[in-house]
Structures are given as C-alpha cells and as structure tokens.
C-alpha positions as MATLAB code, in Angstrom:
seq = 'MMHPDTELRFINQKVGYGVVATKFIPEGTITWVQDDLDHVFYTSQVEKLHPKSAQMLEKYAFRNRFGDLVLCWDLAKYINHSFNSNCFSTAYGFEIAVREIQVGEELTDDYGYLNLDEVFEPFRENTSRTKVYPDDLVNYHKEWDGILQKSIQKFEKVYQPLIDLVSEGVQLELQKILLGEKEMDSILNLYYQR';
ca = [
       4.216  230.333   32.797;
       4.307  232.178   29.502;
       3.226  230.629   26.223;
       6.220  228.662   24.853;
       6.190  230.515   21.525;
       7.386  233.787   23.046;
      10.717  235.396   23.813;
      12.108  238.483   25.510;
      13.152  241.259   23.118;
      14.203  244.866   23.364;
      11.199  246.923   22.203;
      12.507  250.500   22.291;
      14.151  253.070   24.593;
      10.828  254.195   26.104;
       9.428  250.759   26.906;
      12.569  248.693   27.350;
      12.080  244.936   27.046;
       8.870  243.086   26.260;
       7.514  239.648   25.414;
       7.142  238.929   21.700;
       5.471  236.064   19.815;
       7.869  233.808   17.910;
       4.978  231.969   16.226;
       1.394  232.905   15.399;
      -0.846  232.755   18.506;
      -4.575  232.457   17.686;
      -7.328  234.253   19.576;
      -8.564  232.146   22.490;
      -5.125  230.687   23.254;
      -3.893  230.647   26.845;
      -0.904  232.993   26.858;
      -0.019  232.737   30.555;
      -0.917  230.538   33.526;
      -0.039  231.191   37.137;
       1.982  228.114   38.031;
       3.779  226.616   41.018;
       6.993  228.526   40.329;
       5.345  231.956   40.487;
       6.059  233.364   43.934;
       3.279  234.879   46.040;
       4.464  237.502   48.536;
       2.028  238.095   51.375;
       1.775  241.565   52.907;
       3.658  240.450   56.024;
       6.561  239.253   53.825;
       6.655  242.438   51.756;
       6.882  244.569   54.903;
      10.081  242.724   55.914;
      11.856  243.181   52.581;
      14.778  245.525   52.095;
      13.459  248.751   50.488;
      15.353  248.087   47.246;
      13.913  244.564   47.049;
      10.423  245.899   47.749;
      10.883  248.484   44.983;
      11.806  245.797   42.451;
       8.885  243.650   43.592;
       6.498  246.565   43.026;
       7.916  247.025   39.539;
       7.722  243.403   38.383;
       4.839  241.894   40.381;
       1.086  242.254   40.170;
      -1.446  242.349   42.999;
      -3.955  239.501   43.133;
      -7.519  239.742   44.434;
      -6.337  239.017   47.984;
      -3.866  241.910   47.975;
      -0.795  239.688   47.711;
       1.968  240.424   45.213;
       2.658  237.747   42.617;
       6.116  237.709   41.054;
       6.232  235.615   37.906;
       9.394  233.551   37.576;
       9.664  233.742   33.783;
       9.116  236.221   30.950;
       5.651  237.137   32.236;
       7.120  239.838   34.453;
       8.121  241.700   31.266;
       4.617  241.994   29.803;
       4.046  245.647   28.999;
       0.873  247.715   29.202;
      -1.390  248.701   26.334;
      -4.891  250.169   26.352;
      -5.375  248.000   23.241;
      -3.911  244.871   24.820;
      -3.977  241.572   22.970;
      -4.067  239.465   26.167;
      -6.546  239.587   29.038;
      -6.561  238.052   32.491;
      -9.459  235.795   33.376;
     -10.922  234.940   36.773;
      -9.430  231.453   36.381;
      -5.696  232.003   36.944;
      -4.723  232.369   33.305;
      -4.704  234.896   30.476;
      -5.900  234.422   26.912;
      -5.230  236.080   23.599;
      -8.242  238.288   22.830;
      -7.233  238.659   19.204;
      -4.749  237.037   16.863;
      -1.127  237.736   17.777;
       1.230  237.772   14.812;
       4.855  236.615   14.707;
       7.026  239.442   16.046;
       4.101  241.172   17.789;
       4.472  242.130   21.429;
       2.098  240.492   23.930;
       0.493  243.144   26.135;
      -1.875  243.499   29.087;
      -4.044  246.366   30.219;
      -2.552  247.175   33.621;
      -6.037  248.314   34.654;
      -6.847  244.788   35.846;
      -3.608  244.299   37.811;
      -4.704  246.190   40.966;
      -2.137  248.969   40.795;
      -1.603  250.934   44.004;
      -1.094  254.264   42.236;
      -2.127  255.959   39.028;
       0.085  254.870   36.126;
       0.634  257.144   33.135;
       1.850  255.042   30.193;
       3.046  256.275   26.847;
       0.296  257.892   24.779;
      -1.781  255.651   22.551;
      -4.612  256.515   20.239;
      -7.296  255.909   22.899;
      -9.551  257.980   25.109;
      -7.839  256.524   28.207;
      -4.537  258.174   29.087;
      -3.948  256.824   32.624;
      -4.415  253.555   34.471;
      -6.252  253.961   37.772;
      -6.400  251.534   40.717;
     -10.174  251.190   40.226;
     -10.153  250.557   36.451;
     -11.422  247.019   37.047;
     -14.554  248.429   38.663;
     -15.068  250.893   35.810;
     -14.301  248.685   32.801;
     -15.133  245.122   33.873;
     -18.330  244.914   31.803;
     -16.509  245.930   28.628;
     -13.633  243.554   29.405;
     -16.049  240.707   30.213;
     -17.557  241.137   26.748;
     -14.132  240.863   25.134;
     -13.309  237.757   27.175;
     -16.673  236.082   26.471;
     -16.109  236.478   22.738;
     -12.557  235.149   22.827;
     -13.211  232.230   25.197;
     -15.558  230.761   22.564;
     -12.456  229.929   20.497;
     -10.768  228.172   23.426;
     -11.431  224.603   22.255;
     -10.760  225.371   18.597;
      -7.092  226.268   19.085;
      -4.028  224.418   20.295;
      -3.482  225.014   24.027;
       0.134  224.216   24.978;
      -0.420  225.406   28.572;
      -3.696  223.575   29.274;
      -2.021  220.944   31.464;
      -1.120  223.740   33.930;
      -4.817  224.605   34.378;
      -6.423  222.620   37.196;
      -8.965  219.908   36.373;
     -11.623  221.835   38.292;
     -11.099  224.934   36.170;
     -11.044  222.848   32.991;
     -14.428  221.335   33.952;
     -15.803  224.808   34.643;
     -14.563  225.981   31.249;
     -16.360  223.040   29.610;
     -19.628  224.148   31.237;
     -19.078  227.710   30.023;
     -18.381  226.544   26.466;
     -21.490  224.323   26.519;
     -23.611  227.258   27.714;
     -24.364  225.594   31.056;
     -22.661  228.337   33.075;
     -21.756  231.978   32.627;
     -18.116  232.933   32.630;
     -16.977  234.518   35.907;
     -16.408  238.245   35.604;
     -12.930  239.712   35.433;
     -14.170  241.855   38.327;
     -13.406  238.832   40.545;
      -9.741  239.842   40.218;
     -10.356  243.172   41.962;
      -8.591  243.739   45.254;
     -10.896  245.744   47.522;
      -8.600  247.884   49.655;
];
C-alpha cells in the first residue's frame, strides 16, 4: 500500500504517469508496504497466463527474492525509476523515504533492486549509471545499505501512517536496530539468485 499522501499524476510524454506527494513526506517515513491485497504470482502461474497478460505483469510487477512476481494493487505499480531515487526498498517488506519528499515531487525507486530480468535503459540523468542491470543489487548493495542505515535512524521521529501494516515481528526487529542491539539487514537480501 502506498503512503496515503500520494496520488497518480501525468509526469510527461517520456515517462507517462507517476506517483506524486500531495503533502510533505519526511525522510525515514514508510512510503510503501507490501500488504494482503498485493498479488504474488508464482512462476507456475505466470507460465499459464495469456501472453498479453504476462506482458502487462512484466511491466507493472517486480520480482521478489524468491523469483515470484508481485503486482501491487494500488498506485505503487506506477512508481518510476530514478538513479537518484527518493525511496528505497528494505529487507523488511516496506520502502522508506531516503530524503525529504516535497509536495508535488514524484516518488521514485532505483529499479536496480527490483530484480529485473533484462537490462533497462531509462532516460538519461546526471549520473555515472546509464543502465539498470539484473545484478545491480550485488554491485551496489553496500552503498544502498549506507543510505538506508542513515534514513532508518529517523524512523521513530516521523509520523508513520502505514506502520500498522508492518508485522509486529518486524516492528520489534526495527526497535532493536534503532536501539543499536542489531544491525539492519542488508538490501542484498532482496536479491533473486537465478
């Protein structure tokens, strides 16, 4: 489920639609949680789909660490890529804002942690990376872990409208991380080893 202070808007002709903040979202805020309405398609199910359905699933779903495709039921399927993304997936079934997101700003992910099957060439940004590769998680997880570790420190200091969708077990684990009793699990745990 997407953060409630977001909406779908047309971004431009190149990108199409995207998810935009309707209110200020502070760093450390949960921006998305995988919930009960998100549909997980197992490989055996995907193989039985009509080719056109499978094509749409590939476009709007992401691959989890088990190799299954997850199709979000709400706006989350419209999150666009950026090499300078303002949201990051965690190993705990949710994403957080890794910097402040202003009103009217698009929420973005780095598709490098979504286990793409093929190389993806997004629109040019002012970065050294120009393509997303299926093994980006392996190559960038240490850098991304550092970003997440910094942002997760603000987790308890900001309003969390989606916290009730995070399991009690994960919430207890987060408490241990914030108290310094446990290290945060690496984003590398999301990697699907083909």
